mmCIF file of C-alpha atoms and ligand atoms in Angstrom:
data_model
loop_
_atom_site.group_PDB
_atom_site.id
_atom_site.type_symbol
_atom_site.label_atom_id
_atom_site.label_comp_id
_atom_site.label_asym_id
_atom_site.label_seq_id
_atom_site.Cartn_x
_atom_site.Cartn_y
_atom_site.Cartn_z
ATOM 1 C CA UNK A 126 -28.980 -23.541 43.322
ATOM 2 C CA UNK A 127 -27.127 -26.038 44.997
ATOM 3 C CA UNK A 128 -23.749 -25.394 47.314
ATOM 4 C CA UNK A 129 -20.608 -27.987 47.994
ATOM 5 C CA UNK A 130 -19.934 -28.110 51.152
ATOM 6 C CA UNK A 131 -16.289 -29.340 51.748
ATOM 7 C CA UNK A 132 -15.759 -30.600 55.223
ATOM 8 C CA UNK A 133 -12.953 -29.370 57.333
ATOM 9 C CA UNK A 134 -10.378 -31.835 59.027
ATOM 10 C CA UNK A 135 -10.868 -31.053 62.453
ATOM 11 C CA UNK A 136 -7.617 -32.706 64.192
ATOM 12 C CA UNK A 137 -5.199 -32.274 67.443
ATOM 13 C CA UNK A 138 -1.893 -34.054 68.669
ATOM 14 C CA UNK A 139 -1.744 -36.179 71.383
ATOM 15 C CA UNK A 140 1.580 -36.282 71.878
ATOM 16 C CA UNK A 141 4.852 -34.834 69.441
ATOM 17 C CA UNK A 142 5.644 -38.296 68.179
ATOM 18 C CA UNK A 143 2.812 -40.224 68.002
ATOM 19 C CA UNK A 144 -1.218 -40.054 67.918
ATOM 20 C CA UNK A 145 -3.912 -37.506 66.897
ATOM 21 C CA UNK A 146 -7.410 -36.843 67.849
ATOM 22 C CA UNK A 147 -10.016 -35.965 65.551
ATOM 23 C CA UNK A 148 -12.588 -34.027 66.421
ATOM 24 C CA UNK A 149 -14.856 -34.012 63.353
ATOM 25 C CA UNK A 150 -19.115 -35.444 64.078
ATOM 26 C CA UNK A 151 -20.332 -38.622 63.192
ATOM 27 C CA UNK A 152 -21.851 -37.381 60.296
ATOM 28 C CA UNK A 153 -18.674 -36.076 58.301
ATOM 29 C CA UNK A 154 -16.711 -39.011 59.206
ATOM 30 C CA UNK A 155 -19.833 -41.336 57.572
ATOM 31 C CA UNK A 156 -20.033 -38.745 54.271
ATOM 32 C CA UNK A 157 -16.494 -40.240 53.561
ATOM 33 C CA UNK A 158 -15.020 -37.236 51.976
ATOM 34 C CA UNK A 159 -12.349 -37.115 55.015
ATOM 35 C CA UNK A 160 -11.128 -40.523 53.674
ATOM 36 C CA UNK A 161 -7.882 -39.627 52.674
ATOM 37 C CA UNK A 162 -6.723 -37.051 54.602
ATOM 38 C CA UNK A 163 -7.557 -39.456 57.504
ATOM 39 C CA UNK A 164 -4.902 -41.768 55.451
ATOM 40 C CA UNK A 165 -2.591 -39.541 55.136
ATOM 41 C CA UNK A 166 -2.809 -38.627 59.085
ATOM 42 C CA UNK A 167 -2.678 -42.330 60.052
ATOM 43 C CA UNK A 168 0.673 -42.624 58.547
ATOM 44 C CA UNK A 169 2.063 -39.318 59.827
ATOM 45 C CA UNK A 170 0.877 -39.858 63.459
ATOM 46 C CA UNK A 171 0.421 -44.188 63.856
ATOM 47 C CA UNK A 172 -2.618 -43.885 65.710
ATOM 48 C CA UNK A 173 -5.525 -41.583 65.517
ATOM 49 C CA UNK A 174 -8.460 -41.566 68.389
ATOM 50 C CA UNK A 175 -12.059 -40.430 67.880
ATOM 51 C CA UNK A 176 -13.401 -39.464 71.477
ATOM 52 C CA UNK A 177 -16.844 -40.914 72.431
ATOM 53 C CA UNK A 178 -17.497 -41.305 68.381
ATOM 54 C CA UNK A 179 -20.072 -44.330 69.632
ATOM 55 C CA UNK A 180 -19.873 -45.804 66.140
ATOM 56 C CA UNK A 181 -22.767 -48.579 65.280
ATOM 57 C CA UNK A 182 -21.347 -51.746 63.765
ATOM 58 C CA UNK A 183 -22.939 -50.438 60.917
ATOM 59 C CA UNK A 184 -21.239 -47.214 61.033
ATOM 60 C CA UNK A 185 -17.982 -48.916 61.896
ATOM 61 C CA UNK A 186 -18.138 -51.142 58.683
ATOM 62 C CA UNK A 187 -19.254 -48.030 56.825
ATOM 63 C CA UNK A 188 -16.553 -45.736 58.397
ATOM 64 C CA UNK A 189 -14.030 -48.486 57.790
ATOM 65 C CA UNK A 190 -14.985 -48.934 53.760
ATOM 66 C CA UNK A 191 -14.356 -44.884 53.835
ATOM 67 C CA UNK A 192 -10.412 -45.419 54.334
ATOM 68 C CA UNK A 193 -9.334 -48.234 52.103
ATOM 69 C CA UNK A 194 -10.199 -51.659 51.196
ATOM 70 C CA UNK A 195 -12.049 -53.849 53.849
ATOM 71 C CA UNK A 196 -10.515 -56.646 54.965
ATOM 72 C CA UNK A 197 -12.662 -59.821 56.444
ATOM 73 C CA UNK A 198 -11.747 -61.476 59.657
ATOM 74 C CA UNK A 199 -9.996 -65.275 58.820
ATOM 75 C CA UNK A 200 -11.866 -66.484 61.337
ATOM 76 C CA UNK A 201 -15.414 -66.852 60.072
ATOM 77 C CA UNK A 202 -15.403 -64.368 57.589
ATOM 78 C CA UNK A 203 -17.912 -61.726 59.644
ATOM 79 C CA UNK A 204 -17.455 -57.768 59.173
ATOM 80 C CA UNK A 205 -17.282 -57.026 62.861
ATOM 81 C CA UNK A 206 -15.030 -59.201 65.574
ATOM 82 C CA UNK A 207 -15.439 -59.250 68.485
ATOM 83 C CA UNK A 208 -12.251 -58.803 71.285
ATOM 84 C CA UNK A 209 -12.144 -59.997 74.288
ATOM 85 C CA UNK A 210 -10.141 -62.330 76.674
ATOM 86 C CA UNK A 211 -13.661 -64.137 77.914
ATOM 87 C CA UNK A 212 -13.518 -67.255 76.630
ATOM 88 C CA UNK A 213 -17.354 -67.570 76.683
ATOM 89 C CA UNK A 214 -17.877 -64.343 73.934
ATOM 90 C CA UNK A 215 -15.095 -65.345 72.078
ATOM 91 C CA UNK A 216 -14.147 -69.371 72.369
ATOM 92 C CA UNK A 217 -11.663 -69.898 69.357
ATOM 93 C CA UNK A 218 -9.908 -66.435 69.761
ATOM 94 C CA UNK A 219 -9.682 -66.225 73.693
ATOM 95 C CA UNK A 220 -6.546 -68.312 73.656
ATOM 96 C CA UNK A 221 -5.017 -66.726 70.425
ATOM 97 C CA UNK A 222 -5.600 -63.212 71.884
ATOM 98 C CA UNK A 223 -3.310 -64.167 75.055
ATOM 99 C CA UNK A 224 -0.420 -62.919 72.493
ATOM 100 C CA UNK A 225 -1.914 -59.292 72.397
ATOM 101 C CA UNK A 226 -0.842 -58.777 75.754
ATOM 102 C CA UNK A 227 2.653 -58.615 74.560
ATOM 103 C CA UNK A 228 4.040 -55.546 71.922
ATOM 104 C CA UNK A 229 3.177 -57.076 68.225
ATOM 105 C CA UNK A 230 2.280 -56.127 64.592
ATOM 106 C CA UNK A 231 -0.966 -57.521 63.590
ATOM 107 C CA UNK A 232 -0.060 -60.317 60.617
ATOM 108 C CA UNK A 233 3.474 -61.187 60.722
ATOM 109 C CA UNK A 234 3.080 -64.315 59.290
ATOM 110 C CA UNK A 235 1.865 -62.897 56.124
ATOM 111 C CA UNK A 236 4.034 -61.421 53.915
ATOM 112 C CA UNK A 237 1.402 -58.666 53.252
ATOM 113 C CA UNK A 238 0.250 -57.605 56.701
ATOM 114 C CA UNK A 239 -3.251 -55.408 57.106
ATOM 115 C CA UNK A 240 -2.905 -51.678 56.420
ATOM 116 C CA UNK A 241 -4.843 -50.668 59.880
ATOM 117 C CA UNK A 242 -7.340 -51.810 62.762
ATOM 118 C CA UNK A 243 -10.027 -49.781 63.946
ATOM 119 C CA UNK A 244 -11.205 -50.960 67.525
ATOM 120 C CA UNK A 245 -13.894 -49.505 69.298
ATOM 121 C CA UNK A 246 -15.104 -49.628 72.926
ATOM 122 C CA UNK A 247 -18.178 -51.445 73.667
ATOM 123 C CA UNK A 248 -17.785 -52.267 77.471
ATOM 124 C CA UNK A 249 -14.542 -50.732 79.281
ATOM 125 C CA UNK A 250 -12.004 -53.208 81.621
ATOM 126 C CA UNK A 251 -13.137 -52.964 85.008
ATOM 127 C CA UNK A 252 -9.000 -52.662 85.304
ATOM 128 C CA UNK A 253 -5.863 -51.676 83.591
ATOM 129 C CA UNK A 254 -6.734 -52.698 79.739
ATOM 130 C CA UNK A 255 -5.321 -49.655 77.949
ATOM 131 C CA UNK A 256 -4.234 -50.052 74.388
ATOM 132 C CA UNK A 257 -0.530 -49.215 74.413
ATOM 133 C CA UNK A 258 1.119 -47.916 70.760
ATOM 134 C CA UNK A 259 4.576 -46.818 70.076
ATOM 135 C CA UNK A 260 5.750 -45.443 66.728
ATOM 136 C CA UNK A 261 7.616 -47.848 64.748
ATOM 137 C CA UNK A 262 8.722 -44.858 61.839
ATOM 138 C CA UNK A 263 9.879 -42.669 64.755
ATOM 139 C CA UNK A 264 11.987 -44.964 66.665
ATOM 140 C CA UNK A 265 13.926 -46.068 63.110
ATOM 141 C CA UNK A 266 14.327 -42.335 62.485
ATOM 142 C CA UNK A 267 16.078 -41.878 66.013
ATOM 143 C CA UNK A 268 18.957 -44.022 66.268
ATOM 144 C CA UNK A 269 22.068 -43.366 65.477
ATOM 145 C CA UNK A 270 24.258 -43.838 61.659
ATOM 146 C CA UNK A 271 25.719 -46.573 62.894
ATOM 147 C CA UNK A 272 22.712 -48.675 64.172
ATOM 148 C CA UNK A 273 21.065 -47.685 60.968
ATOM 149 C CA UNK A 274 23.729 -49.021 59.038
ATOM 150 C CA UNK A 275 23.862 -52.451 61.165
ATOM 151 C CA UNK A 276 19.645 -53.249 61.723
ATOM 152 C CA UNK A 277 19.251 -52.166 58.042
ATOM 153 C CA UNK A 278 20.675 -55.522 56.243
ATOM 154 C CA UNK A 279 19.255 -57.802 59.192
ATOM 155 C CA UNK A 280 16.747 -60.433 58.588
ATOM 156 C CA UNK A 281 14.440 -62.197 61.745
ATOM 157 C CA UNK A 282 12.629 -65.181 61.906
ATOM 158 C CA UNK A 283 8.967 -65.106 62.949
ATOM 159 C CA UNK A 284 6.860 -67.316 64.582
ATOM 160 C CA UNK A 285 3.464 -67.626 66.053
ATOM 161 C CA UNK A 286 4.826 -70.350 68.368
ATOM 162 C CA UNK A 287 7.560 -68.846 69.678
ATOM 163 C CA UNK A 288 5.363 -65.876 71.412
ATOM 164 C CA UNK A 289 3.488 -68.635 73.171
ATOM 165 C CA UNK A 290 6.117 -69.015 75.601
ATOM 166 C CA UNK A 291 5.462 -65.011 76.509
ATOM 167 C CA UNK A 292 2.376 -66.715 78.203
ATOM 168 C CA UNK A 293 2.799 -69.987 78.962
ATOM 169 C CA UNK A 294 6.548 -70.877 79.670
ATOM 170 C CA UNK A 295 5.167 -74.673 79.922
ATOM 171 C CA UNK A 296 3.158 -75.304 77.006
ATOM 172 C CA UNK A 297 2.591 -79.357 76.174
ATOM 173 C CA UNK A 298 4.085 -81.235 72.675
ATOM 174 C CA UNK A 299 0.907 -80.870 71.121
ATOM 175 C CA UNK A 300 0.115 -77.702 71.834
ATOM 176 C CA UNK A 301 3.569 -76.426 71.003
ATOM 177 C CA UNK A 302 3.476 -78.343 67.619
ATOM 178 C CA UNK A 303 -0.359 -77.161 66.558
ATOM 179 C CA UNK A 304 1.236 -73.797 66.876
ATOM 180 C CA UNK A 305 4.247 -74.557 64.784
ATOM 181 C CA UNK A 306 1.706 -75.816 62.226
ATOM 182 C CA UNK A 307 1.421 -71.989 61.424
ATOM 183 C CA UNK A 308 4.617 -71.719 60.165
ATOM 184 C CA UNK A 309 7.540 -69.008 60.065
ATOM 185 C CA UNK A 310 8.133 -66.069 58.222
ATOM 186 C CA UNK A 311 11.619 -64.289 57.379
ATOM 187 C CA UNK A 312 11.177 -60.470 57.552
ATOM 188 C CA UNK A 313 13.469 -57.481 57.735
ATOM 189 C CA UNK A 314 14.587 -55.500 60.751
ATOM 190 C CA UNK A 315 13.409 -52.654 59.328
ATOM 191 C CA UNK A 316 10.901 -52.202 56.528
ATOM 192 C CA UNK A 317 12.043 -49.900 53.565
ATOM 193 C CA UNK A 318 7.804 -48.705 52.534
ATOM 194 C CA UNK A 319 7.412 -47.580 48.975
ATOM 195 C CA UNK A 320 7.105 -43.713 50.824
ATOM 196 C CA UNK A 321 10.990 -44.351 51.015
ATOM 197 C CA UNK A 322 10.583 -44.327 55.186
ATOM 198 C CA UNK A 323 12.100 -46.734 57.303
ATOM 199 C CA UNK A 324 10.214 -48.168 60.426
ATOM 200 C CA UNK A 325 11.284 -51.160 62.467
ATOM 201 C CA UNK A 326 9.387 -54.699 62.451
ATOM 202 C CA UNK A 327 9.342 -56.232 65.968
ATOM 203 C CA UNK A 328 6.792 -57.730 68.203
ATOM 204 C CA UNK A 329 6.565 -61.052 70.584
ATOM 205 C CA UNK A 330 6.696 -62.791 67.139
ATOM 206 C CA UNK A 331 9.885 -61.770 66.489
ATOM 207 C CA UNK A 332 12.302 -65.080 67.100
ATOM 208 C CA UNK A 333 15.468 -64.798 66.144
ATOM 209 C CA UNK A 334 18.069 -62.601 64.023
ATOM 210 C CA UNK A 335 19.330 -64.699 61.147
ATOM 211 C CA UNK A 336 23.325 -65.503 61.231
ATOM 212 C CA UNK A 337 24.588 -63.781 64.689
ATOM 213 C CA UNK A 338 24.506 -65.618 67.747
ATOM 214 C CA UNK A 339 21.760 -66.187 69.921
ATOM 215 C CA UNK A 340 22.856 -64.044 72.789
ATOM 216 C CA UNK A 341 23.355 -61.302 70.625
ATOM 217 C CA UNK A 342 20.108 -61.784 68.626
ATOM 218 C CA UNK A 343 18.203 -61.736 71.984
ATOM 219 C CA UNK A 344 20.187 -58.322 72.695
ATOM 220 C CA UNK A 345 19.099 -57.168 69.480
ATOM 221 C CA UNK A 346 15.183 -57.850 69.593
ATOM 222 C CA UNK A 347 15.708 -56.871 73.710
ATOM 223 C CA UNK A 348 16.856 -53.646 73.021
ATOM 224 C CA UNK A 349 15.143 -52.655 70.141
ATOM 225 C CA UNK A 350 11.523 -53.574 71.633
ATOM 226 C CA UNK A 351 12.793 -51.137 74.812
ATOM 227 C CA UNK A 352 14.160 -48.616 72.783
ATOM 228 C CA UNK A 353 11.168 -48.786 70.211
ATOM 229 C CA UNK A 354 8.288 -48.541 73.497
ATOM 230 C CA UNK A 355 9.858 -45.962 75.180
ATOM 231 C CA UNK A 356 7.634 -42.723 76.595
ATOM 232 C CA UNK A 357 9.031 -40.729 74.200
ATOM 233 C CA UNK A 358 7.570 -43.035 70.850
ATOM 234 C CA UNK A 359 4.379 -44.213 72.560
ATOM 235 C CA UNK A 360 1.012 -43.449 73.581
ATOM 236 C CA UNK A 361 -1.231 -45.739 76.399
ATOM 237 C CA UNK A 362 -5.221 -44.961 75.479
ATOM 238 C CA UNK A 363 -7.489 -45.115 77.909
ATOM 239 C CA UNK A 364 -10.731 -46.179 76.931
ATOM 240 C CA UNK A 365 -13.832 -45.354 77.675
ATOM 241 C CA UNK A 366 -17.469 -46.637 75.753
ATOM 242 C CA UNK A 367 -17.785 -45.399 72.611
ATOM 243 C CA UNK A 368 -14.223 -44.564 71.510
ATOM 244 C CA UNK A 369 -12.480 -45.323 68.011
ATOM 245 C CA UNK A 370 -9.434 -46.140 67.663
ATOM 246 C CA UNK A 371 -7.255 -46.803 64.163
ATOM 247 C CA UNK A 372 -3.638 -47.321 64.073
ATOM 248 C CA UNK A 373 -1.601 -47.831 61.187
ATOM 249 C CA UNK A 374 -0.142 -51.002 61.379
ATOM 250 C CA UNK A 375 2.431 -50.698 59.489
ATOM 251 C CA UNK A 376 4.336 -48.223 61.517
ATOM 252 C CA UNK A 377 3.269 -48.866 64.909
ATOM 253 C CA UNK A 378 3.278 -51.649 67.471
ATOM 254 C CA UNK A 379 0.609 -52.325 70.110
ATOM 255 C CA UNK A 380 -0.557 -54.383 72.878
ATOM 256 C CA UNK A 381 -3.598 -54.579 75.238
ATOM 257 C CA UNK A 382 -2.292 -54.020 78.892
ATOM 258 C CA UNK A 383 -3.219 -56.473 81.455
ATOM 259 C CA UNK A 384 -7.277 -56.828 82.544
ATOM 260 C CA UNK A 385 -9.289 -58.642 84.377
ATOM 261 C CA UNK A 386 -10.378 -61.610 81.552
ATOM 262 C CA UNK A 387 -13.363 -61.775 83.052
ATOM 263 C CA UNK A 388 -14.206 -58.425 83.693
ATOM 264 C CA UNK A 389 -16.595 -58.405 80.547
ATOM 265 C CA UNK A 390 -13.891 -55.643 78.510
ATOM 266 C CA UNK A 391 -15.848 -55.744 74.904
ATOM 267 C CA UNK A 392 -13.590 -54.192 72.074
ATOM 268 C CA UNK A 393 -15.390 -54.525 68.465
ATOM 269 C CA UNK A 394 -12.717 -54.183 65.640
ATOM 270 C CA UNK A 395 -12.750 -53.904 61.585
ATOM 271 C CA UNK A 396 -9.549 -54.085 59.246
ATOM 272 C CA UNK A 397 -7.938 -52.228 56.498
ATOM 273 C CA UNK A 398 -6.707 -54.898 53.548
ATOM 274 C CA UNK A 399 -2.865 -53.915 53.435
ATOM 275 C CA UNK A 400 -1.543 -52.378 50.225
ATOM 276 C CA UNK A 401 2.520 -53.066 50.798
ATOM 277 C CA UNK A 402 4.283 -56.183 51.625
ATOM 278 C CA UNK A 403 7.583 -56.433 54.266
ATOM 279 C CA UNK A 404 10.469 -55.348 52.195
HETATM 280 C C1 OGA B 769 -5.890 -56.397 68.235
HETATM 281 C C2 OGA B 769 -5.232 -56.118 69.533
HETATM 282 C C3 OGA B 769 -5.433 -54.945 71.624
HETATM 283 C C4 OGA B 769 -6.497 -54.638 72.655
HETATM 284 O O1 OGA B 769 -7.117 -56.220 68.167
HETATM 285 O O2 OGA B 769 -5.185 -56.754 67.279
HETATM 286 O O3 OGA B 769 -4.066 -56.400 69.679
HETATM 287 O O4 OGA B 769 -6.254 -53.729 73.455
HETATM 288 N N1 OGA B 769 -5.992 -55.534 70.481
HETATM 289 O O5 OGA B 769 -7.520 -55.333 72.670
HETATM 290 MN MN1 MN B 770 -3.145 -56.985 67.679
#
């Protein structure tokens, strides 16, 4: 005689309009029959936490290939990267990850940005260095008709080089034009998903508001990124070792809040492929 056991989704909010904790073991997370009502919670909630889960790379990777398709780092191709602002653990990312100190959406510059992150704690900041999210879907659904109406036929500009000025207001020619190199994307204001919800696409990336003035397109991006990361649509996490962390990145925004670089702050992170272009 054999029996099926089915695993109940063990799950609480964090807060009304954004993030969920799951409280399910190690074990039933790795059996992978969670999978997709862990999807379907990431896209509800924007971020989901899994206390002290203390997830091997192994498990991570594992874990990961549960939810979706995996998706390899660009930068040398390995399952698990490694975060961190010390340049010595991490020399060609260091500079790059400077940016993630500022709200952003993981992949602007591709037209078909990852689905999700998962980062996990290895070693803690010794200060500050939280993960801030805000909900992306839930600030879109809050404003009013009429900024609805205007922000829905809006197109920005994105750039990798224009967010290095967020952190170095003086960069040189060169470094300035290496950084151009990237390129630019043209995205909407707000992202109409296949669901048939609406969530807004901002970050330090975002440049400039195509065809209204500059003073007005700053007003625009200003405003929205303050409305967007209020208390209300957000959620700071507080790490400590062994905590998971996935967030859909399709309707959130996040940043790293300031650390010590040298402090030793070890975050270990694996990617969903994404399944839905900007549109
Ligand atoms: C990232 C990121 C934030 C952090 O991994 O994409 O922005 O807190 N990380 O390290
Ligand atoms: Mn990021």
């Amino acid at each position: 005689m054999s029996a099926t056991t089915i695993t109940r989704f063990v799950h609480e909010e964090i807060k009304p309009r954004i993030g969920s904790r799951i409280l399910n073991s190690k074990e039933e997370l790795l059996a992978g029959d969670l999978g997709p009502q862990i999807r379907e919670l990431l896209e509800q909630r924007g971020v989901l936490v899994f206390p002290k889960i203390n997830f091997t790379d192994e498990e991570q990777v594992a874990f990961t290939k549960t939810l979706g398709g995996f998706a390899a780092e660009i930068r040398g191709g390995e399952e698990i990267h490694k975060i961190t602002l010390d340049v010595k653990e991490n020399p060609q990312s260091a500079e790059y990850l400077k940016g993630s100190l500022y709200w952003h959406i993981d992949g602007t510059m591709n037209d078909v940005p990852i689905l999700a992150s998962l980062l996990s704690c290895k070693v803690p900041a010794s200060w500050g260095g939280n993960t801030g999210f805000c909900n992306t879907y839930a600030a879109y659904d809050a404003l009013s008709d009429e900024q609805k109406a205007e922000y829905d036929k809006l197109r920005v500009v994105h750039s990798v080089w224009a967010s290095v000025f967020y952190y170095e207001p003086e960069p040189s020619l060169a470094k300035l034009k290496g950084m151009q190199a990237i390129g630019e994307n043209e995205l909407p204001l707000v992202w109409n998903h296949r669901s048939g919800r609406k969530s807004l696409v901002l970050g330090c990336t975002a440049h400039r508001v195509l065809d209204v003035p500059a003073a007005r397109s700053a007003e625009i991006l200003v405003g929205l990124r303050e409305w967007a990361t209020q208390e209300e649509f957000s959620y700071s996490h507080e790490w400590s070792v062994g905590d998971l962390v996935i967030w859909d990145n399709t309707g959130t925004m996040h940043r790293a809040e300031a650390y010590d670089p040298n402090c030793g702050r070890m975050m270990h992170r694996t990617k969903l492929q994404g399944e839905e272009p900007f549109e």
